[in-house]
PDB file of C-alpha atoms and ligand atoms in Angstrom:
ATOM      1  CA  MET C   1      82.754  13.253 -78.779  1.00  0.00           C
ATOM      2  CA  ASP C   2      79.990  15.844 -78.955  1.00  0.00           C
ATOM      3  CA  ARG C   3      76.428  14.862 -78.127  1.00  0.00           C
ATOM      4  CA  ALA C   4      75.029  15.429 -81.661  1.00  0.00           C
ATOM      5  CA  THR C   5      77.632  13.165 -83.283  1.00  0.00           C
ATOM      6  CA  PHE C   6      77.061  10.474 -80.661  1.00  0.00           C
ATOM      7  CA  PHE C   7      73.294  10.545 -81.347  1.00  0.00           C
ATOM      8  CA  ALA C   8      73.890  10.517 -85.121  1.00  0.00           C
ATOM      9  CA  ILE C   9      76.144   7.449 -84.838  1.00  0.00           C
ATOM     10  CA  MET C  10      73.681   5.607 -82.581  1.00  0.00           C
ATOM     11  CA  GLY C  11      70.854   6.551 -84.971  1.00  0.00           C
ATOM     12  CA  ALA C  12      72.604   4.537 -87.703  1.00  0.00           C
ATOM     13  CA  PHE C  13      71.515   1.350 -85.948  1.00  0.00           C
ATOM     14  CA  PRO C  14      67.900   0.451 -86.850  1.00  0.00           C
ATOM     15  CA  THR C  15      65.853  -0.834 -83.918  1.00  0.00           C
ATOM     16  CA  GLY C  16      62.348  -1.839 -82.969  1.00  0.00           C
ATOM     17  CA  VAL C  17      60.345   0.406 -80.666  1.00  0.00           C
ATOM     18  CA  ALA C  18      58.961  -0.752 -77.324  1.00  0.00           C
ATOM     19  CA  VAL C  19      56.950   0.825 -74.533  1.00  0.00           C
ATOM     20  CA  VAL C  20      58.203  -0.243 -71.113  1.00  0.00           C
ATOM     21  CA  THR C  21      55.301  -0.171 -68.660  1.00  0.00           C
ATOM     22  CA  THR C  22      54.974  -0.525 -64.919  1.00  0.00           C
ATOM     23  CA  MET C  23      52.716   0.532 -62.015  1.00  0.00           C
ATOM     24  CA  ASP C  24      53.570   3.278 -59.547  1.00  0.00           C
ATOM     25  CA  ASP C  25      53.003   3.457 -55.784  1.00  0.00           C
ATOM     26  CA  ARG C  26      49.444   4.805 -56.349  1.00  0.00           C
ATOM     27  CA  ASN C  27      48.708   1.809 -58.592  1.00  0.00           C
ATOM     28  CA  GLN C  28      48.672   4.059 -61.680  1.00  0.00           C
ATOM     29  CA  PRO C  29      50.067   2.775 -64.995  1.00  0.00           C
ATOM     30  CA  ARG C  30      53.310   4.429 -66.149  1.00  0.00           C
ATOM     31  CA  GLY C  31      55.436   3.941 -69.241  1.00  0.00           C
ATOM     32  CA  LEU C  32      58.038   5.264 -71.629  1.00  0.00           C
ATOM     33  CA  THR C  33      59.079   4.626 -75.218  1.00  0.00           C
ATOM     34  CA  THR C  34      62.410   2.815 -75.514  1.00  0.00           C
ATOM     35  CA  ASN C  35      64.762   1.444 -78.120  1.00  0.00           C
ATOM     36  CA  ALA C  36      67.830   0.926 -75.887  1.00  0.00           C
ATOM     37  CA  LEU C  37      66.735  -2.643 -75.351  1.00  0.00           C
ATOM     38  CA  CYS C  38      68.349  -6.001 -76.004  1.00  0.00           C
ATOM     39  CA  SER C  39      68.480  -9.659 -75.147  1.00  0.00           C
ATOM     40  CA  VAL C  40      71.133 -10.573 -72.537  1.00  0.00           C
ATOM     41  CA  SER C  41      70.960 -14.256 -71.529  1.00  0.00           C
ATOM     42  CA  ALA C  42      69.044 -17.421 -72.465  1.00  0.00           C
ATOM     43  CA  GLU C  43      69.572 -19.346 -69.192  1.00  0.00           C
ATOM     44  CA  PRO C  44      68.083 -17.668 -67.272  1.00  0.00           C
ATOM     45  CA  PRO C  45      66.164 -15.569 -69.856  1.00  0.00           C
ATOM     46  CA  LEU C  46      67.286 -11.974 -69.335  1.00  0.00           C
ATOM     47  CA  LEU C  47      66.892  -8.744 -71.278  1.00  0.00           C
ATOM     48  CA  LEU C  48      68.030  -5.225 -70.566  1.00  0.00           C
ATOM     49  CA  VAL C  49      66.514  -1.810 -71.004  1.00  0.00           C
ATOM     50  CA  CYS C  50      68.255   1.534 -70.404  1.00  0.00           C
ATOM     51  CA  VAL C  51      66.212   4.222 -68.623  1.00  0.00           C
ATOM     52  CA  ASP C  52      67.116   7.891 -68.244  1.00  0.00           C
ATOM     53  CA  LYS C  53      67.654   8.934 -64.619  1.00  0.00           C
ATOM     54  CA  ASN C  54      65.160  11.784 -65.263  1.00  0.00           C
ATOM     55  CA  SER C  55      62.400   9.394 -66.372  1.00  0.00           C
ATOM     56  CA  ASN C  56      59.071   9.823 -64.601  1.00  0.00           C
ATOM     57  CA  THR C  57      58.553   6.070 -65.033  1.00  0.00           C
ATOM     58  CA  LEU C  58      61.630   5.313 -62.911  1.00  0.00           C
ATOM     59  CA  PRO C  59      59.974   5.592 -59.459  1.00  0.00           C
ATOM     60  CA  GLY C  60      57.304   3.128 -60.638  1.00  0.00           C
ATOM     61  CA  LEU C  61      59.951   0.659 -61.835  1.00  0.00           C
ATOM     62  CA  ARG C  62      61.722   0.873 -58.484  1.00  0.00           C
ATOM     63  CA  HIS C  63      58.439   0.528 -56.612  1.00  0.00           C
ATOM     64  CA  SER C  64      56.942  -2.485 -58.426  1.00  0.00           C
ATOM     65  CA  ARG C  65      60.268  -4.160 -59.397  1.00  0.00           C
ATOM     66  CA  LYS C  66      58.395  -5.428 -62.488  1.00  0.00           C
ATOM     67  CA  PHE C  67      57.772  -4.255 -66.036  1.00  0.00           C
ATOM     68  CA  VAL C  68      56.372  -5.277 -69.405  1.00  0.00           C
ATOM     69  CA  VAL C  69      58.223  -4.679 -72.668  1.00  0.00           C
ATOM     70  CA  ASN C  70      55.488  -3.893 -75.224  1.00  0.00           C
ATOM     71  CA  TYR C  71      56.860  -4.351 -78.771  1.00  0.00           C
ATOM     72  CA  LEU C  72      54.865  -1.887 -80.876  1.00  0.00           C
ATOM     73  CA  SER C  73      53.161  -2.843 -84.131  1.00  0.00           C
ATOM     74  CA  ALA C  74      53.831  -1.087 -87.443  1.00  0.00           C
ATOM     75  CA  GLY C  75      51.924   2.192 -87.757  1.00  0.00           C
ATOM     76  CA  ARG C  76      51.972   3.018 -84.029  1.00  0.00           C
ATOM     77  CA  GLY C  77      54.396   5.956 -84.317  1.00  0.00           C
ATOM     78  CA  ASP C  78      51.807   8.288 -82.754  1.00  0.00           C
ATOM     79  CA  LEU C  79      51.553   6.013 -79.726  1.00  0.00           C
ATOM     80  CA  ALA C  80      55.359   5.878 -79.492  1.00  0.00           C
ATOM     81  CA  ASN C  81      55.355   9.691 -79.460  1.00  0.00           C
ATOM     82  CA  VAL C  82      52.793   9.769 -76.636  1.00  0.00           C
ATOM     83  CA  PHE C  83      54.967   7.475 -74.524  1.00  0.00           C
ATOM     84  CA  ALA C  84      58.056   9.515 -75.476  1.00  0.00           C
ATOM     85  CA  SER C  85      56.362  12.628 -74.034  1.00  0.00           C
ATOM     86  CA  LYS C  86      56.103  13.928 -70.474  1.00  0.00           C
ATOM     87  CA  GLU C  87      52.272  13.832 -70.498  1.00  0.00           C
ATOM     88  CA  PRO C  88      51.029  13.052 -66.971  1.00  0.00           C
ATOM     89  CA  ASP C  89      48.428  10.523 -68.181  1.00  0.00           C
ATOM     90  CA  LYS C  90      49.811   8.750 -71.216  1.00  0.00           C
ATOM     91  CA  PHE C  91      47.302   5.903 -70.848  1.00  0.00           C
ATOM     92  CA  GLN C  92      44.215   7.984 -71.595  1.00  0.00           C
ATOM     93  CA  GLY C  93      42.583   6.402 -74.665  1.00  0.00           C
ATOM     94  CA  VAL C  94      45.085   3.539 -74.709  1.00  0.00           C
ATOM     95  CA  SER C  95      43.818  -0.059 -74.485  1.00  0.00           C
ATOM     96  CA  TRP C  96      45.661  -2.043 -71.861  1.00  0.00           C
ATOM     97  CA  ARG C  97      45.112  -4.899 -69.468  1.00  0.00           C
ATOM     98  CA  PRO C  98      47.230  -6.312 -66.658  1.00  0.00           C
ATOM     99  CA  ALA C  99      49.719  -8.922 -67.836  1.00  0.00           C
ATOM    100  CA  SER C 100      50.205 -11.948 -65.583  1.00  0.00           C
ATOM    101  CA  ASN C 101      52.824 -10.001 -63.585  1.00  0.00           C
ATOM    102  CA  GLY C 102      50.186  -7.258 -63.040  1.00  0.00           C
ATOM    103  CA  MET C 103      51.954  -4.652 -65.205  1.00  0.00           C
ATOM    104  CA  PRO C 104      50.233  -2.967 -68.200  1.00  0.00           C
ATOM    105  CA  TRP C 105      50.116  -4.902 -71.466  1.00  0.00           C
ATOM    106  CA  LEU C 106      49.195  -2.730 -74.479  1.00  0.00           C
ATOM    107  CA  HIS C 107      47.439  -5.687 -76.048  1.00  0.00           C
ATOM    108  CA  THR C 108      45.947  -3.985 -79.129  1.00  0.00           C
ATOM    109  CA  ASP C 109      49.070  -2.055 -80.213  1.00  0.00           C
ATOM    110  CA  THR C 110      51.776  -4.697 -79.928  1.00  0.00           C
ATOM    111  CA  ILE C 111      53.069  -7.655 -81.912  1.00  0.00           C
ATOM    112  CA  ALA C 112      54.653  -9.240 -78.824  1.00  0.00           C
ATOM    113  CA  HIS C 113      55.382  -8.568 -75.175  1.00  0.00           C
ATOM    114  CA  ALA C 114      57.783  -9.740 -72.469  1.00  0.00           C
ATOM    115  CA  GLU C 115      56.869  -9.764 -68.767  1.00  0.00           C
ATOM    116  CA  CYS C 116      59.844  -9.118 -66.531  1.00  0.00           C
ATOM    117  CA  LEU C 117      60.964  -9.120 -62.902  1.00  0.00           C
ATOM    118  CA  ILE C 118      63.815  -6.702 -62.192  1.00  0.00           C
ATOM    119  CA  ASN C 119      66.952  -8.730 -61.560  1.00  0.00           C
ATOM    120  CA  GLN C 120      69.576  -5.938 -61.493  1.00  0.00           C
ATOM    121  CA  GLU C 121      69.803  -2.150 -61.699  1.00  0.00           C
ATOM    122  CA  ILE C 122      73.157  -0.861 -62.930  1.00  0.00           C
ATOM    123  CA  GLU C 123      74.191   2.801 -63.011  1.00  0.00           C
ATOM    124  CA  ALA C 124      75.687   3.851 -66.358  1.00  0.00           C
ATOM    125  CA  GLY C 125      76.256   7.583 -66.906  1.00  0.00           C
ATOM    126  CA  ASP C 126      72.952   9.442 -67.077  1.00  0.00           C
ATOM    127  CA  HIS C 127      70.977   6.199 -67.513  1.00  0.00           C
ATOM    128  CA  LEU C 128      70.177   3.115 -65.450  1.00  0.00           C
ATOM    129  CA  VAL C 129      70.407  -0.323 -66.993  1.00  0.00           C
ATOM    130  CA  PHE C 130      67.580  -2.550 -65.793  1.00  0.00           C
ATOM    131  CA  VAL C 131      68.190  -6.246 -66.301  1.00  0.00           C
ATOM    132  CA  GLY C 132      64.854  -8.061 -66.294  1.00  0.00           C
ATOM    133  CA  GLU C 133      64.176 -11.763 -65.965  1.00  0.00           C
ATOM    134  CA  VAL C 134      61.572 -12.668 -68.578  1.00  0.00           C
ATOM    135  CA  VAL C 135      58.943 -14.765 -66.798  1.00  0.00           C
ATOM    136  CA  ASP C 136      56.132 -14.733 -69.365  1.00  0.00           C
ATOM    137  CA  GLY C 137      54.996 -13.114 -72.605  1.00  0.00           C
ATOM    138  CA  HIS C 138      53.876 -13.683 -76.181  1.00  0.00           C
ATOM    139  CA  PRO C 139      55.966 -13.960 -79.367  1.00  0.00           C
ATOM    140  CA  PRO C 140      54.738 -12.315 -82.587  1.00  0.00           C
ATOM    141  CA  ALA C 141      52.247 -14.118 -84.801  1.00  0.00           C
ATOM    142  CA  PRO C 142      53.427 -14.934 -88.342  1.00  0.00           C
ATOM    143  CA  GLY C 143      52.995 -12.026 -90.744  1.00  0.00           C
ATOM    144  CA  THR C 144      52.830  -9.295 -88.090  1.00  0.00           C
ATOM    145  CA  ARG C 145      55.053  -6.258 -88.611  1.00  0.00           C
ATOM    146  CA  PRO C 146      56.961  -4.218 -86.052  1.00  0.00           C
ATOM    147  CA  LEU C 147      57.300  -0.474 -85.648  1.00  0.00           C
ATOM    148  CA  MET C 148      60.942   0.378 -86.374  1.00  0.00           C
ATOM    149  CA  TYR C 149      63.183   3.411 -85.826  1.00  0.00           C
ATOM    150  CA  PHE C 150      66.120   4.576 -87.944  1.00  0.00           C
ATOM    151  CA  ARG C 151      67.693   8.043 -88.185  1.00  0.00           C
ATOM    152  CA  ARG C 152      64.939   9.463 -85.956  1.00  0.00           C
ATOM    153  CA  THR C 153      62.211   8.227 -88.307  1.00  0.00           C
ATOM    154  CA  TYR C 154      59.598   5.495 -87.787  1.00  0.00           C
ATOM    155  CA  GLY C 155      59.167   2.773 -90.368  1.00  0.00           C
ATOM    156  CA  THR C 156      58.543  -0.948 -90.585  1.00  0.00           C
ATOM    157  CA  TRP C 157      60.097  -4.163 -91.817  1.00  0.00           C
ATOM    158  CA  ASP C 158      59.513  -4.796 -95.499  1.00  0.00           C
ATOM    159  CA  ASP C 159      60.396  -8.289 -96.709  1.00  0.00           C
TER     160      ASP C 159
HETATM  161  C1  FMN Q   1      62.218   6.028 -80.551  1.00  0.00           C
HETATM  162  C2  FMN Q   1      62.540   6.456 -79.137  1.00  0.00           C
HETATM  163  C3  FMN Q   1      63.340   5.671 -78.335  1.00  0.00           C
HETATM  164  C4  FMN Q   1      63.637   6.045 -77.013  1.00  0.00           C
HETATM  165  N1  FMN Q   1      64.422   5.225 -76.263  1.00  0.00           N
HETATM  166  C5  FMN Q   1      64.649   5.528 -74.955  1.00  0.00           C
HETATM  167  C6  FMN Q   1      65.353   4.612 -74.128  1.00  0.00           C
HETATM  168  O1  FMN Q   1      65.781   3.545 -74.544  1.00  0.00           O
HETATM  169  N2  FMN Q   1      65.538   4.975 -72.822  1.00  0.00           N
HETATM  170  C7  FMN Q   1      65.070   6.155 -72.314  1.00  0.00           C
HETATM  171  O2  FMN Q   1      65.261   6.422 -71.114  1.00  0.00           O
HETATM  172  N3  FMN Q   1      64.389   7.041 -73.092  1.00  0.00           N
HETATM  173  C8  FMN Q   1      64.160   6.741 -74.383  1.00  0.00           C
HETATM  174  N4  FMN Q   1      63.429   7.601 -75.180  1.00  0.00           N
HETATM  175  C9  FMN Q   1      62.969   8.866 -74.593  1.00  0.00           C
HETATM  176  C10 FMN Q   1      61.805   8.668 -73.621  1.00  0.00           C
HETATM  177  O3  FMN Q   1      60.725   7.970 -74.232  1.00  0.00           O
HETATM  178  C11 FMN Q   1      61.315  10.068 -73.146  1.00  0.00           C
HETATM  179  O4  FMN Q   1      62.351  10.705 -72.444  1.00  0.00           O
HETATM  180  C12 FMN Q   1      60.054  10.024 -72.290  1.00  0.00           C
HETATM  181  O5  FMN Q   1      59.567  11.351 -72.138  1.00  0.00           O
HETATM  182  C13 FMN Q   1      60.262   9.435 -70.908  1.00  0.00           C
HETATM  183  O6  FMN Q   1      59.008   9.409 -70.271  1.00  0.00           O
HETATM  184  P1  FMN Q   1      58.850   9.390 -68.693  1.00  0.00           P
HETATM  185  O7  FMN Q   1      59.669  10.529 -68.127  1.00  0.00           O
HETATM  186  O8  FMN Q   1      57.367   9.565 -68.462  1.00  0.00           O
HETATM  187  O9  FMN Q   1      59.354   8.066 -68.203  1.00  0.00           O
HETATM  188  C14 FMN Q   1      63.127   7.260 -76.492  1.00  0.00           C
HETATM  189  C15 FMN Q   1      62.304   8.065 -77.304  1.00  0.00           C
HETATM  190  C16 FMN Q   1      62.018   7.661 -78.613  1.00  0.00           C
HETATM  191  C17 FMN Q   1      61.125   8.531 -79.471  1.00  0.00           C
END
């Protein structure tokens, strides 16, 4: 299978968009946009996120062993693009505060967040699968809308 066809097939699956955030060894916030994210287990509560081995956020994840999954609100495509870039300081102009696990919570741009402790790191091709135990977080309030991604385009949920 060629790379373009693989991406086109995977792009047929609509997803939400989340920014995975952590702190690096200099106590600086780091993060990347993700959609390779899913629920794994209810007891204990586990989720997984897949991170490229070339990610600049990776050393921070391995250092802190913690992360926050920030589920972006509708209309935050520009913010998703910032966190999908290689900008050295993606947090400039972004509102955040430490979640209870100390990792950055993008509290004004999200409908929900999950605070995780890294439970497992699994090598899978050119990515690493991080399994996180969800120890805290906030579900979405009624009526809030998520940022979504389908065929390389941002959108939202329209009921
Ligand atoms: C909608 C969207 C979803 C993405 N999903 C992932 C993902 O699940 N895992 C990943 O490693 N990169 C994903 N990326 C790409 C990263 O955000 C991108 O490589 C980013 O530059 C990584 O930043 P970093 O090197 O500072 O960690 C996604 C990008 C977009 C736009």
